[in-house]
mmCIF file of C-alpha atoms and ligand atoms in Angstrom:
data_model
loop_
_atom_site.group_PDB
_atom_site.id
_atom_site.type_symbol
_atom_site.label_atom_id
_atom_site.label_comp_id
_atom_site.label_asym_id
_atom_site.label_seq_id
_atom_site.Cartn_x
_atom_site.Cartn_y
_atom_site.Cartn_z
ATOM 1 C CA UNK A 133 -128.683 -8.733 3.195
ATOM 2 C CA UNK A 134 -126.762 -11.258 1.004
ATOM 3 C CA UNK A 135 -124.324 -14.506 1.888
ATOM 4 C CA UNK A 136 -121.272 -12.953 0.186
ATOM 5 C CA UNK A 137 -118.173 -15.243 1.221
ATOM 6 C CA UNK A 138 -118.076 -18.896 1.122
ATOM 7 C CA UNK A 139 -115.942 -20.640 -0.465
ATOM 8 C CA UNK A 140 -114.411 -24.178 1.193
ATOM 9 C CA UNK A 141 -111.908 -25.697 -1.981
ATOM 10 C CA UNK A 142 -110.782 -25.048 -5.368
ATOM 11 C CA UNK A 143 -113.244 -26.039 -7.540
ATOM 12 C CA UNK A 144 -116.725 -25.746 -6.230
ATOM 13 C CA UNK A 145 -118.853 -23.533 -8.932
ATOM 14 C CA UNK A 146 -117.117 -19.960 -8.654
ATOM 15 C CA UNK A 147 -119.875 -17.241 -8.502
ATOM 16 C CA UNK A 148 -117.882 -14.427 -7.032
ATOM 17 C CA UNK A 149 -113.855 -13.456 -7.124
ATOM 18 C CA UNK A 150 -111.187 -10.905 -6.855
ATOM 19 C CA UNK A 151 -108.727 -10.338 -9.909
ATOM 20 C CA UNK A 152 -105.529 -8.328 -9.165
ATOM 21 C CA UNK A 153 -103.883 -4.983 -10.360
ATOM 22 C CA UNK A 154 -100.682 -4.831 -11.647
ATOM 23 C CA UNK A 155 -100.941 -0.948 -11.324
ATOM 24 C CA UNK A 156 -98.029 0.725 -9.793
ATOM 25 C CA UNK A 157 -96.028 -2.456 -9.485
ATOM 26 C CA UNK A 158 -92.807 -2.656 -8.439
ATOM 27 C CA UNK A 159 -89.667 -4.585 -8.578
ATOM 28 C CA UNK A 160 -88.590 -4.392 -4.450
ATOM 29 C CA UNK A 161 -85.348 -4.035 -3.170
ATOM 30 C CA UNK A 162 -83.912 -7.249 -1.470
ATOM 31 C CA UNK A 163 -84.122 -7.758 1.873
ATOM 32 C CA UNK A 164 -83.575 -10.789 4.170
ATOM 33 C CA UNK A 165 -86.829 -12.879 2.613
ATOM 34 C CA UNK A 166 -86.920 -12.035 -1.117
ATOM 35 C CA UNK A 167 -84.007 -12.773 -3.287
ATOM 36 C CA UNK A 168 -84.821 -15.901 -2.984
ATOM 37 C CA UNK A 169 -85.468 -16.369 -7.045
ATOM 38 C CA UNK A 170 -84.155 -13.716 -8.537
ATOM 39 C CA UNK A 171 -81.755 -15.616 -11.518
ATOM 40 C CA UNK A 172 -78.034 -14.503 -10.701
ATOM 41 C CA UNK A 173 -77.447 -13.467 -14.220
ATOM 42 C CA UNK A 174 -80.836 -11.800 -14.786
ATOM 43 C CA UNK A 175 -80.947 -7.950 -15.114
ATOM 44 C CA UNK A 176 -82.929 -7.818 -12.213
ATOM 45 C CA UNK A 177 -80.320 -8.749 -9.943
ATOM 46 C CA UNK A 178 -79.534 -5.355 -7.677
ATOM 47 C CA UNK A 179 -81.999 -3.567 -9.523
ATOM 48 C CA UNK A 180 -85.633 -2.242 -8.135
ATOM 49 C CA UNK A 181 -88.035 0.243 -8.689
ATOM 50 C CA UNK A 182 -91.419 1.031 -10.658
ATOM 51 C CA UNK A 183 -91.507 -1.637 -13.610
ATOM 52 C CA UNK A 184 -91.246 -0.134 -16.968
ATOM 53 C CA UNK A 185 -94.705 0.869 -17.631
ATOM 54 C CA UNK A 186 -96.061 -0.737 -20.851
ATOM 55 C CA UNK A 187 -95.455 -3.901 -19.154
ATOM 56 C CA UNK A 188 -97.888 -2.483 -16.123
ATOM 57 C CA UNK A 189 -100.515 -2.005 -18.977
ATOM 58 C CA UNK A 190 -99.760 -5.212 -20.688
ATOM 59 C CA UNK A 191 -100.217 -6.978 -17.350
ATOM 60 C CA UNK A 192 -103.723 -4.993 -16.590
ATOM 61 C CA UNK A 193 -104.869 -5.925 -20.405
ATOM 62 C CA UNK A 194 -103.826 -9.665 -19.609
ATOM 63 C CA UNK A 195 -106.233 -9.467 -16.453
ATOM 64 C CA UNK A 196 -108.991 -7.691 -18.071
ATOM 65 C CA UNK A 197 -109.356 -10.606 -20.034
ATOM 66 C CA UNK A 198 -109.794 -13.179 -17.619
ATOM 67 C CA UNK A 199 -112.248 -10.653 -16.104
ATOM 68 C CA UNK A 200 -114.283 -10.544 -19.524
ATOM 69 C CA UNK A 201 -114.519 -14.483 -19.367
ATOM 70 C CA UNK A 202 -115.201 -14.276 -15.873
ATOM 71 C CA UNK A 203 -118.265 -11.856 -16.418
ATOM 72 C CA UNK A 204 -119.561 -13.837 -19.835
ATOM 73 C CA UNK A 205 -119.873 -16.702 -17.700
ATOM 74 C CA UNK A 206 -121.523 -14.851 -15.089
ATOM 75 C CA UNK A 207 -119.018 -14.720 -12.086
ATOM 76 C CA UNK A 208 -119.079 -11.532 -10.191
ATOM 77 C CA UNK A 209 -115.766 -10.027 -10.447
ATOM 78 C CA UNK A 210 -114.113 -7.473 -7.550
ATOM 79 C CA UNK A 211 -111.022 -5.377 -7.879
ATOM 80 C CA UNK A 212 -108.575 -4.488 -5.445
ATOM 81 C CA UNK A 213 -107.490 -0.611 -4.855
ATOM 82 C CA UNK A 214 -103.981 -0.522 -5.420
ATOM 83 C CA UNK A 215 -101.922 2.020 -3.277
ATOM 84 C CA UNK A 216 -98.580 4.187 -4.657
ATOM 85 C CA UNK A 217 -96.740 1.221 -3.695
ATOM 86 C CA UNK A 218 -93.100 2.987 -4.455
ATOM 87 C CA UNK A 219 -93.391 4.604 -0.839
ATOM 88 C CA UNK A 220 -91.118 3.674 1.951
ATOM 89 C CA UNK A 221 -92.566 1.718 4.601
ATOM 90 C CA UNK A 222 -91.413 1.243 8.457
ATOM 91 C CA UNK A 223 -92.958 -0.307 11.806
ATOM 92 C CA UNK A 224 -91.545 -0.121 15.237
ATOM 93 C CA UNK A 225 -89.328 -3.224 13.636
ATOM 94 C CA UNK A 226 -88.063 -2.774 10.348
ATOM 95 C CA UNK A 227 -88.235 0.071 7.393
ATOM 96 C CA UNK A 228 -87.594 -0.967 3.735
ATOM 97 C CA UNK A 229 -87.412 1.344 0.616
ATOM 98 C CA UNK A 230 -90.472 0.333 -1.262
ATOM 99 C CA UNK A 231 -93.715 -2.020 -1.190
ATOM 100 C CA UNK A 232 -94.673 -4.495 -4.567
ATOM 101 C CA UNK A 233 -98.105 -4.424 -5.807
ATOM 102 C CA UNK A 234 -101.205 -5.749 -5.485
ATOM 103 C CA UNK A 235 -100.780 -8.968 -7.987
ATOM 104 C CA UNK A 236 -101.654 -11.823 -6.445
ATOM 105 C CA UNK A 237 -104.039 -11.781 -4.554
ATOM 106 C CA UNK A 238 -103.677 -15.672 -3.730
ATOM 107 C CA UNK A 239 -100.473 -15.017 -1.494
ATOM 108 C CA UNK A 240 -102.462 -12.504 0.307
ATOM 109 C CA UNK A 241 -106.077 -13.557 1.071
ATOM 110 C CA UNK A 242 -107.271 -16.843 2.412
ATOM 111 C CA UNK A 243 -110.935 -17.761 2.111
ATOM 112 C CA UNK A 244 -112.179 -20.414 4.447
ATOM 113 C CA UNK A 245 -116.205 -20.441 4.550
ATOM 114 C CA UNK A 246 -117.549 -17.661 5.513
ATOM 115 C CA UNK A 247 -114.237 -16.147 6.232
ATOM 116 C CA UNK A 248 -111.559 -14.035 4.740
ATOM 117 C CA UNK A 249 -108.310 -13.424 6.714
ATOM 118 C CA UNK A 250 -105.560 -11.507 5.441
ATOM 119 C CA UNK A 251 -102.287 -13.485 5.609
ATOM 120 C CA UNK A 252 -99.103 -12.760 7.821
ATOM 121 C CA UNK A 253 -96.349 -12.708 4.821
ATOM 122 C CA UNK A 254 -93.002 -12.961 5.325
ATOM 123 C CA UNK A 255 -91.614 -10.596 2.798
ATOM 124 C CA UNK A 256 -91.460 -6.739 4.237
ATOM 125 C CA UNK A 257 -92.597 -5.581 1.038
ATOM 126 C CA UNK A 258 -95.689 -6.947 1.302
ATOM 127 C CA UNK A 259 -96.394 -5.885 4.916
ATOM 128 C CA UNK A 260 -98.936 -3.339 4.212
ATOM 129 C CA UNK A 261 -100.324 -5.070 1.010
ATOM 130 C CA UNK A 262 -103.530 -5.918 2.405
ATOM 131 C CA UNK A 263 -104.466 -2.129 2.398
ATOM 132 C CA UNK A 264 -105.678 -2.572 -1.067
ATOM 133 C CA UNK A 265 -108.340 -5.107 -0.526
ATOM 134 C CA UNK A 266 -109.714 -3.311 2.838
ATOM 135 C CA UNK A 267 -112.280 -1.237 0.750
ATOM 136 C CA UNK A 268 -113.336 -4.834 -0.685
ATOM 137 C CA UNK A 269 -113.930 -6.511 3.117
ATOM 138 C CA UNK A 270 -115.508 -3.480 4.196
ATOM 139 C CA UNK A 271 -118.126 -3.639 1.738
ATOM 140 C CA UNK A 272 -118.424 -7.537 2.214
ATOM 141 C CA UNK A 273 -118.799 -6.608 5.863
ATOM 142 C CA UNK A 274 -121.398 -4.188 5.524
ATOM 143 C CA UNK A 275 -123.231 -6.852 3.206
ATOM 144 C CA UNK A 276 -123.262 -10.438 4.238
ATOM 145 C CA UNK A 277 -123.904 -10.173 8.137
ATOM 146 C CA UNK A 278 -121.954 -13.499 8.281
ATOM 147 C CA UNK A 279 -119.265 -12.343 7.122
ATOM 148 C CA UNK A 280 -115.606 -12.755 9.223
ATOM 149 C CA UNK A 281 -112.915 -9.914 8.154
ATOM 150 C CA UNK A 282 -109.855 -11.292 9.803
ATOM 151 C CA UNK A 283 -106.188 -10.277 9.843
ATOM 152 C CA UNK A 284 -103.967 -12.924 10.977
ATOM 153 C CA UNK A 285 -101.453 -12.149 14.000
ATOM 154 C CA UNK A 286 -99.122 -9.418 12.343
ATOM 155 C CA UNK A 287 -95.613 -10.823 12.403
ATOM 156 C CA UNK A 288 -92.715 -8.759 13.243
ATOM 157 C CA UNK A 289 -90.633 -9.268 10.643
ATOM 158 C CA UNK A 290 -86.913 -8.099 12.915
ATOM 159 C CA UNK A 291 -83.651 -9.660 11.164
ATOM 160 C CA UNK A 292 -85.026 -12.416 13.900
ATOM 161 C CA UNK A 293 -87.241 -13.360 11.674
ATOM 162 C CA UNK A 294 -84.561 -14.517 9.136
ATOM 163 C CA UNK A 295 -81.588 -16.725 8.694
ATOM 164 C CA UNK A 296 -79.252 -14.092 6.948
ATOM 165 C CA UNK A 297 -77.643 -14.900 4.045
ATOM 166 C CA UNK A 298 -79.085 -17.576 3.366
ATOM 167 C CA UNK A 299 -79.525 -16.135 -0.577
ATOM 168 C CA UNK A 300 -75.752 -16.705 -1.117
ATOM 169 C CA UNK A 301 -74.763 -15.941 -5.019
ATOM 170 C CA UNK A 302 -72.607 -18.825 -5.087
ATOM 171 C CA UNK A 303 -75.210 -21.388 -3.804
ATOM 172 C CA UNK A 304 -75.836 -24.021 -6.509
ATOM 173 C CA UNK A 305 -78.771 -25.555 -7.805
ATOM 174 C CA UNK A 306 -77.880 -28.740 -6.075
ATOM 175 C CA UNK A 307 -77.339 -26.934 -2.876
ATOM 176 C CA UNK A 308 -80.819 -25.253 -3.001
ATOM 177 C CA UNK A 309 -82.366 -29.289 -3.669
ATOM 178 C CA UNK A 310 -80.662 -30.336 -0.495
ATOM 179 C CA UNK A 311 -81.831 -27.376 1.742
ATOM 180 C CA UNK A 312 -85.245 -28.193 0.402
ATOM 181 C CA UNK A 313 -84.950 -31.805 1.075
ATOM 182 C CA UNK A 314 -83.564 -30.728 4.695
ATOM 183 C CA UNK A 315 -86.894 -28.526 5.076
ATOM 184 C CA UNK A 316 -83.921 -25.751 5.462
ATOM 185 C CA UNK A 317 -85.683 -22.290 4.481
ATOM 186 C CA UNK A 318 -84.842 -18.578 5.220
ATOM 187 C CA UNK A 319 -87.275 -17.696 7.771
ATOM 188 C CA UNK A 320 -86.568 -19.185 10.924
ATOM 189 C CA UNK A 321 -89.531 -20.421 13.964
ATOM 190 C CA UNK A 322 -89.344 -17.024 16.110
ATOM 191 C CA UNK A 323 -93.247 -16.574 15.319
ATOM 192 C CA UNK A 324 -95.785 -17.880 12.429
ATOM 193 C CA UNK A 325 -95.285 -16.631 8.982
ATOM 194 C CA UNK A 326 -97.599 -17.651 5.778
ATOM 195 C CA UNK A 327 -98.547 -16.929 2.330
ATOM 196 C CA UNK A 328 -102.166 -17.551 1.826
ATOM 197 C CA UNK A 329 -101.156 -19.569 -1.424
ATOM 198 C CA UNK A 330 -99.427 -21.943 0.144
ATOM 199 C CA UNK A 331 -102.634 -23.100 1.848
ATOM 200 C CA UNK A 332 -104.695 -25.722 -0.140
ATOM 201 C CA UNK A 333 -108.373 -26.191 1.321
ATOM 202 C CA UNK A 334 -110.218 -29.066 0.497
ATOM 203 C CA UNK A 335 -113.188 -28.859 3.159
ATOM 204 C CA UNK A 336 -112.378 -30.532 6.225
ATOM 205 C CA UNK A 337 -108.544 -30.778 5.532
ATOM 206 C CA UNK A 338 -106.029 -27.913 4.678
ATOM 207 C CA UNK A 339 -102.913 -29.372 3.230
ATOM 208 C CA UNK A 340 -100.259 -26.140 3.521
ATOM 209 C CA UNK A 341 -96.814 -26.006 1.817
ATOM 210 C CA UNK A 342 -93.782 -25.561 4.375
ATOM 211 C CA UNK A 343 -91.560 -23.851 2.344
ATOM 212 C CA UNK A 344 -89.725 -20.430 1.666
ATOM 213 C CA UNK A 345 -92.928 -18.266 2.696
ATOM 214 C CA UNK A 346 -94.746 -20.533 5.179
ATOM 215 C CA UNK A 347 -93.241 -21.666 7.824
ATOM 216 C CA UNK A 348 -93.726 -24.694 10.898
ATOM 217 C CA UNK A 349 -94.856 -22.535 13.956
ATOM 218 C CA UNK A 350 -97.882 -21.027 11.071
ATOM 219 C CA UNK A 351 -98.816 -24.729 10.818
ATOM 220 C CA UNK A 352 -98.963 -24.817 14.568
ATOM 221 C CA UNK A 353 -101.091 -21.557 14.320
ATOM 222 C CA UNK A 354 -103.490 -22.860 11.838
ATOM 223 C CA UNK A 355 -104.432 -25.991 14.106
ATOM 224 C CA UNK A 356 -104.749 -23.916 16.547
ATOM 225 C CA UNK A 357 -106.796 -21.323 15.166
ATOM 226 C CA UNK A 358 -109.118 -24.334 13.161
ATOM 227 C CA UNK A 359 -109.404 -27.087 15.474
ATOM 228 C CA UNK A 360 -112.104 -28.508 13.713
ATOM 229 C CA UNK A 361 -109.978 -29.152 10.785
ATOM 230 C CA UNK A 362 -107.151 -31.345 9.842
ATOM 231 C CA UNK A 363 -104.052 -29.756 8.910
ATOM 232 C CA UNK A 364 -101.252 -31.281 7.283
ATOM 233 C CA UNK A 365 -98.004 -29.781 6.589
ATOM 234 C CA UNK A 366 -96.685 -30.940 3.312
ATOM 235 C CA UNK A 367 -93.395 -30.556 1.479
ATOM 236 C CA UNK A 368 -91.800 -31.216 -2.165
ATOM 237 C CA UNK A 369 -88.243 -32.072 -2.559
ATOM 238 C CA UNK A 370 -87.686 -31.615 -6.030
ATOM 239 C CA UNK A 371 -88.128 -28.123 -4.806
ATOM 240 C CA UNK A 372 -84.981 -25.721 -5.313
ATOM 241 C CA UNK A 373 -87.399 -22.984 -4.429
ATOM 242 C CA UNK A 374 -90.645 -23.949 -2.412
ATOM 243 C CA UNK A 375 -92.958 -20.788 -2.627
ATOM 244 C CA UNK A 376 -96.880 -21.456 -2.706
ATOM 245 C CA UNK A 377 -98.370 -24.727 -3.678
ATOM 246 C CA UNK A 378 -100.589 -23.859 -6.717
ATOM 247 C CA UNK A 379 -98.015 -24.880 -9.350
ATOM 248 C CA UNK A 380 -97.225 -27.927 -7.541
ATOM 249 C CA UNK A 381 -100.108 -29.435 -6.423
ATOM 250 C CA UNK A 382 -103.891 -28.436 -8.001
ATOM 251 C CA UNK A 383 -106.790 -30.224 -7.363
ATOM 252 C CA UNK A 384 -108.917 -30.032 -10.391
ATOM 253 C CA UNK A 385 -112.211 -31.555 -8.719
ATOM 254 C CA UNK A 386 -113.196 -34.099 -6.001
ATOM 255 C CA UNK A 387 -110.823 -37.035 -6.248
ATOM 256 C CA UNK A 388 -108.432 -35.510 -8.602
ATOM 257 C CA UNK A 389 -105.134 -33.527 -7.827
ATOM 258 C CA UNK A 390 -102.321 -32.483 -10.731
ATOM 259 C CA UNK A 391 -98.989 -32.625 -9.304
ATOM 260 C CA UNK A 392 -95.682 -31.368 -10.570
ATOM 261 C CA UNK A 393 -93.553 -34.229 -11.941
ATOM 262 C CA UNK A 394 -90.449 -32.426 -10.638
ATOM 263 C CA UNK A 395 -91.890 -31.414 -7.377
ATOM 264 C CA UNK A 396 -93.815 -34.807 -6.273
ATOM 265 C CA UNK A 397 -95.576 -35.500 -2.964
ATOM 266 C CA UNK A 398 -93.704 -37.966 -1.043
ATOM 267 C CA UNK A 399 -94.715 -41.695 -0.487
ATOM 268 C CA UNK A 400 -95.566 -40.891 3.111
ATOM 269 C CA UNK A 401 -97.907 -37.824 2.000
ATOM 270 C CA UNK A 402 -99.830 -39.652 -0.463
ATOM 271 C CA UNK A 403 -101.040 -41.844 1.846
ATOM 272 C CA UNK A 404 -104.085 -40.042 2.792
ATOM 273 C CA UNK A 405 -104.927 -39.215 -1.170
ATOM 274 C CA UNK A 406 -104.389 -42.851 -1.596
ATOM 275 C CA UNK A 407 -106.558 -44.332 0.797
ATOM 276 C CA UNK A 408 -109.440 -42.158 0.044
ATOM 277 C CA UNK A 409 -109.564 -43.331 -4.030
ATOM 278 C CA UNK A 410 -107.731 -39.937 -4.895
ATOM 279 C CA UNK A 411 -106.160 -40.257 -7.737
ATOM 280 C CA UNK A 412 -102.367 -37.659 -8.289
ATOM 281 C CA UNK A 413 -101.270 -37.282 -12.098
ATOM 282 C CA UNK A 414 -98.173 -35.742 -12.988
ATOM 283 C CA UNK A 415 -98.963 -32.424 -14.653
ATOM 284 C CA UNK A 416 -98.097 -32.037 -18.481
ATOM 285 C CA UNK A 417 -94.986 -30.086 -19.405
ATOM 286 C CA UNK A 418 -94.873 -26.557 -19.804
ATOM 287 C CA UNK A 419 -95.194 -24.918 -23.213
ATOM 288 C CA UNK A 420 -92.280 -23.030 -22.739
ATOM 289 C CA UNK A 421 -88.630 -23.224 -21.302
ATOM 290 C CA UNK A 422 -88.118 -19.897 -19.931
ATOM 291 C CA UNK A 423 -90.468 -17.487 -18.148
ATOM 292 C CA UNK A 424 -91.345 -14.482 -19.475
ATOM 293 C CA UNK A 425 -88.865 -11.770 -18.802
ATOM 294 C CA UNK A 426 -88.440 -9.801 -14.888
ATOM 295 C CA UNK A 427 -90.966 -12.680 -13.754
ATOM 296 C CA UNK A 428 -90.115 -14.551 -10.333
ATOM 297 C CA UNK A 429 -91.852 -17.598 -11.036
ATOM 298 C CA UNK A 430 -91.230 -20.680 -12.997
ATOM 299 C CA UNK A 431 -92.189 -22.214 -16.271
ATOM 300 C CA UNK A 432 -94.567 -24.100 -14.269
ATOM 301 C CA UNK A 433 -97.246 -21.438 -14.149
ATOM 302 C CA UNK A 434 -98.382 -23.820 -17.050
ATOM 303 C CA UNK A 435 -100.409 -25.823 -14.073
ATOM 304 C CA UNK A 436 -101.667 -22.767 -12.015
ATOM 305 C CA UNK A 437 -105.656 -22.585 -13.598
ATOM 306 C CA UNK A 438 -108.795 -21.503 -12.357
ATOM 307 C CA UNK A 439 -111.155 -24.104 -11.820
ATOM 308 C CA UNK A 440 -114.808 -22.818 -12.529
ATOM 309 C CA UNK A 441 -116.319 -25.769 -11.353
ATOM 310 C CA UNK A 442 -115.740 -29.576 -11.056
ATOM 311 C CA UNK A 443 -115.677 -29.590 -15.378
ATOM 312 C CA UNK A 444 -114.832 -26.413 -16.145
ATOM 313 C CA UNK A 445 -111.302 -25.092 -15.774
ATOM 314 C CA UNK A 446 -109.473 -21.862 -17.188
ATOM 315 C CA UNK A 447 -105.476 -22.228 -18.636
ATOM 316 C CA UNK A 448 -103.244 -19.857 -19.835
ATOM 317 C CA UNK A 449 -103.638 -19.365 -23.278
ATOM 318 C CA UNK A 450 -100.234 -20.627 -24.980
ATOM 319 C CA UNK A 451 -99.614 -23.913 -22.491
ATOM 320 C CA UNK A 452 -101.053 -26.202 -25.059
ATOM 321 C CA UNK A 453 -99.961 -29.538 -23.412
ATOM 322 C CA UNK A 454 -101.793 -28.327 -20.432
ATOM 323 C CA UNK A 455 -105.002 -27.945 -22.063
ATOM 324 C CA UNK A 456 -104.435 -31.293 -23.719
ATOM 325 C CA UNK A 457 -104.054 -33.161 -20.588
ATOM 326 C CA UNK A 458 -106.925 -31.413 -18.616
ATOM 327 C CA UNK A 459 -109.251 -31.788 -22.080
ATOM 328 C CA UNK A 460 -108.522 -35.567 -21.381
ATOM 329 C CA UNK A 461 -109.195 -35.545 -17.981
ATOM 330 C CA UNK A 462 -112.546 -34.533 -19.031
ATOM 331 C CA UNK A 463 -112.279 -30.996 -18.118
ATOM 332 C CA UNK A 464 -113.750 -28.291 -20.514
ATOM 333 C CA UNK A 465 -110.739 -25.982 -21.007
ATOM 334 C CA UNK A 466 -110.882 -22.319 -21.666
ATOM 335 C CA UNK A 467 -107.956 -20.802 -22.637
ATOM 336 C CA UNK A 468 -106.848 -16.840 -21.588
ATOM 337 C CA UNK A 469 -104.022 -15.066 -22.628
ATOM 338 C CA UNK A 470 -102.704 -14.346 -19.570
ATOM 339 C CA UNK A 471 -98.766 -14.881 -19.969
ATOM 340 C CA UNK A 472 -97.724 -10.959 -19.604
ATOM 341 C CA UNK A 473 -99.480 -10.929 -16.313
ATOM 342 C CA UNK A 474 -96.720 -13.792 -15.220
ATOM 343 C CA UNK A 475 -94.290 -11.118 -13.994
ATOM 344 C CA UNK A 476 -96.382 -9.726 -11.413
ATOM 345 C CA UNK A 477 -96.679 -12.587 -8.690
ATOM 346 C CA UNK A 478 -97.940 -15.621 -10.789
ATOM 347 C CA UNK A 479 -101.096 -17.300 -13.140
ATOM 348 C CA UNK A 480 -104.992 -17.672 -12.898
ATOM 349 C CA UNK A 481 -105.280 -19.125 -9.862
ATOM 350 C CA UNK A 482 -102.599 -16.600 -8.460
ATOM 351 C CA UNK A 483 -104.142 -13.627 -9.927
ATOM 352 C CA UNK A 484 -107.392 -14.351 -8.038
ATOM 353 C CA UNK A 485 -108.891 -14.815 -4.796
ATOM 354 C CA UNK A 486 -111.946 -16.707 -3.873
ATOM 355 C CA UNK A 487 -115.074 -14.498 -2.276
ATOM 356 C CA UNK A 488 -117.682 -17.538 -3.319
ATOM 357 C CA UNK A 489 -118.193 -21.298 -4.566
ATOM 358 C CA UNK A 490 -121.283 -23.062 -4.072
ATOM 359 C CA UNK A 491 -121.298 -25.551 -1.371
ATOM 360 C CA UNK A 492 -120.456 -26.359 2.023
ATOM 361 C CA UNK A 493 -117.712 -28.016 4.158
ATOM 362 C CA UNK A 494 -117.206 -31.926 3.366
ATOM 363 C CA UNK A 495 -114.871 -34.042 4.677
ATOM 364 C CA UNK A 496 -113.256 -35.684 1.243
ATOM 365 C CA UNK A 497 -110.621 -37.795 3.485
ATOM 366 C CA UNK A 498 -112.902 -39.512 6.440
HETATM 367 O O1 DAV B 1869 -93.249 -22.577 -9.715
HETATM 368 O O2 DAV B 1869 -92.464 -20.600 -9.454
HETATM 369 C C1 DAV B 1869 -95.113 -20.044 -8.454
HETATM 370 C C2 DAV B 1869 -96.331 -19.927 -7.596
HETATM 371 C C3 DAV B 1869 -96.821 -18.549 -7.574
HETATM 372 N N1 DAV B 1869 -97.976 -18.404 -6.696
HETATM 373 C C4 DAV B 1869 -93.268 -21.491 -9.166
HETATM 374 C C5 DAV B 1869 -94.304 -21.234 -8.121
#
């Protein structure tokens, strides 16, 4: 029997990860958590279902190539087993009229050591999104004997759960800035709630967004659950819509973090970067102004790569300045075309989920 899971940051040499599916993706309806970025003028507004399906295929051909420079470099790549994720899903709490997808798996699996725990989301839609990497645990289970398959505690998800409307139409962009500043988000404190891609591990420490999808009683749970780590709940004003830290703050190796230049860390949350020789650059500009069409994240995707190992890094394909900087910074770029997959839940390091990186547990801030 093999050591199949351990992975402890972001950039330790990647020998074995999950890429997502965009198969059978859909566009949910809203509900209390998720309108939170869907542009007021966009077609999208008031409109779900299956998305149009030569952008499903585009998607899957944007991830088969990151798999095909995943496997030339020999990385072991797994994929998830997507489920008919158009079927109506209820608990003793809630029902809703659809799932999403399985794209990313970032938001949905959290890899600490020897341990992968499925994450307690706050969207409904993604309640039962999990299903499609059991077959994937199961076999890690029945192959590493160290192996931990974890499910975080389940929230409930009741209109309790929520502040309701809260996604006003008529809210302003300035508005949104001061509710972020005001660490004022949708989901209220009635029981812990997280994305796994708002979590950023570096070893010892776990720096974790607060934000639209994770929220302060999680951070409670996480110290809780890991008291022989240090976690630290961070935040990003320039913010208007705070969902998972990976295009806002991306370590590229030991000592070495890129950070938004419209989403920066405040003074008081540098300090531990600072005082440990860390050095935070402000991440080159995206290559382009818009997103590509029915996609919920921002331009900023441009910073969200896949760091092979401390000198090796993967970047989306057309964000040129990106590669530019990162080249500088003495990283050896690789570029994928990967834009088309931007709709589904996010970029390279979104699309993926760590199952192994050389090396162990340091503590980078002593
Ligand atoms: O900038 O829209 C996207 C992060 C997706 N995991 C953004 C954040």
């Amino acid at each position: 029997m093999a050591k199949i899971v351990n992975s402890w940051n972001d950039w330790d040499p990647l020998k074995r990860v999950i890429v997502g599916r965009c198969d059978n993706s859909m566009i949910p309806p809203e509900e209390p958590a998720t309108s939170e970025k869907v542009p007021v003028d966009s077609e999208m507004r008031g409109m779900w279902g299956l998305r149009p399906l030569a952008t499903v295929e585009r998607g899957n051909e944007c991830l088969e190539n990151l798999v095909k420079i995943l496997e030339d470099r020999g990385v072991v790549v797994d994929r998830p087993t997507p489920l008919q994720w158009n079927q109506a899903i209820g608990t003793p709490d809630f029902r809703n009229d659809s799932m999403m997808t399985c794209m990313p798996p970032r938001d949905i699996l959290l890899t600490i050591g020897n341990e992968i725990m499925a994450s307690a989301n706050s969207f409904r839609c993604r309640y039962f999104e999990y299903l499609a990497y059991w077959p994937l645990m199961k076999q890690y289970f029945d192959e590493d004997p160290e192996f931990k398959w974890t499910q975080a505690p389940r929230p409930r998800l009741t209109d309790a759960s929520y502040k309701h409307n809260y996604y006003d139409e008529k809210i302003t962009l300035e508005e949104r800035l001061v509710r972020t500043a005001n660490k004022d988000f949708v989901t209220t404190e009635v029981e812990p709630m997280w994305d796994a891609a708002d979590v950023m591990r570096m070893g010892k420490d776990l720096f974790i967004q607060h934000g639209l999808t994770t929220n302060r009683t999680a951070m409670d749970w996480f110290q809780r659950y890991y008291p022989e780590y240090r976690v630290h709940a961070v935040n990003f004003p320039g913010d208007p819509y705070p969902i998972h830290i990976d295009a806002t703050f991306v370590p590229l190796r030991p000592g070495l973090i890129i950070n938004n230049p419209h989403r920066k860390l405040p003074e008081e949350q540098r300090a531990i970067f600072e005082a440990n020789d860390w050095q935070i650059v402000e991440a080159a500009q995206p290559a382009h102004d818009e997103p590509p069409a029915l996609c919920y994240s921002s331009v900023w995707l441009s910073m969200n790569c896949l760091v092979l190992d401390p000198k090796t890094v993967i970047v989306e394909a057309s964000e040129v300045y990106q590669q530019e900087q990162m080249d500088k910074l003495g990283m050896n770029v690789i570029p994928c075309d990967l834009r088309d997959a931007y709709p589904f839940g996010g970029g390279l390091h979104c699309s993926t989920a760590d199952v192994y990186r050389e090396g162990e547990c340091l503590d980078y801030f002593p």
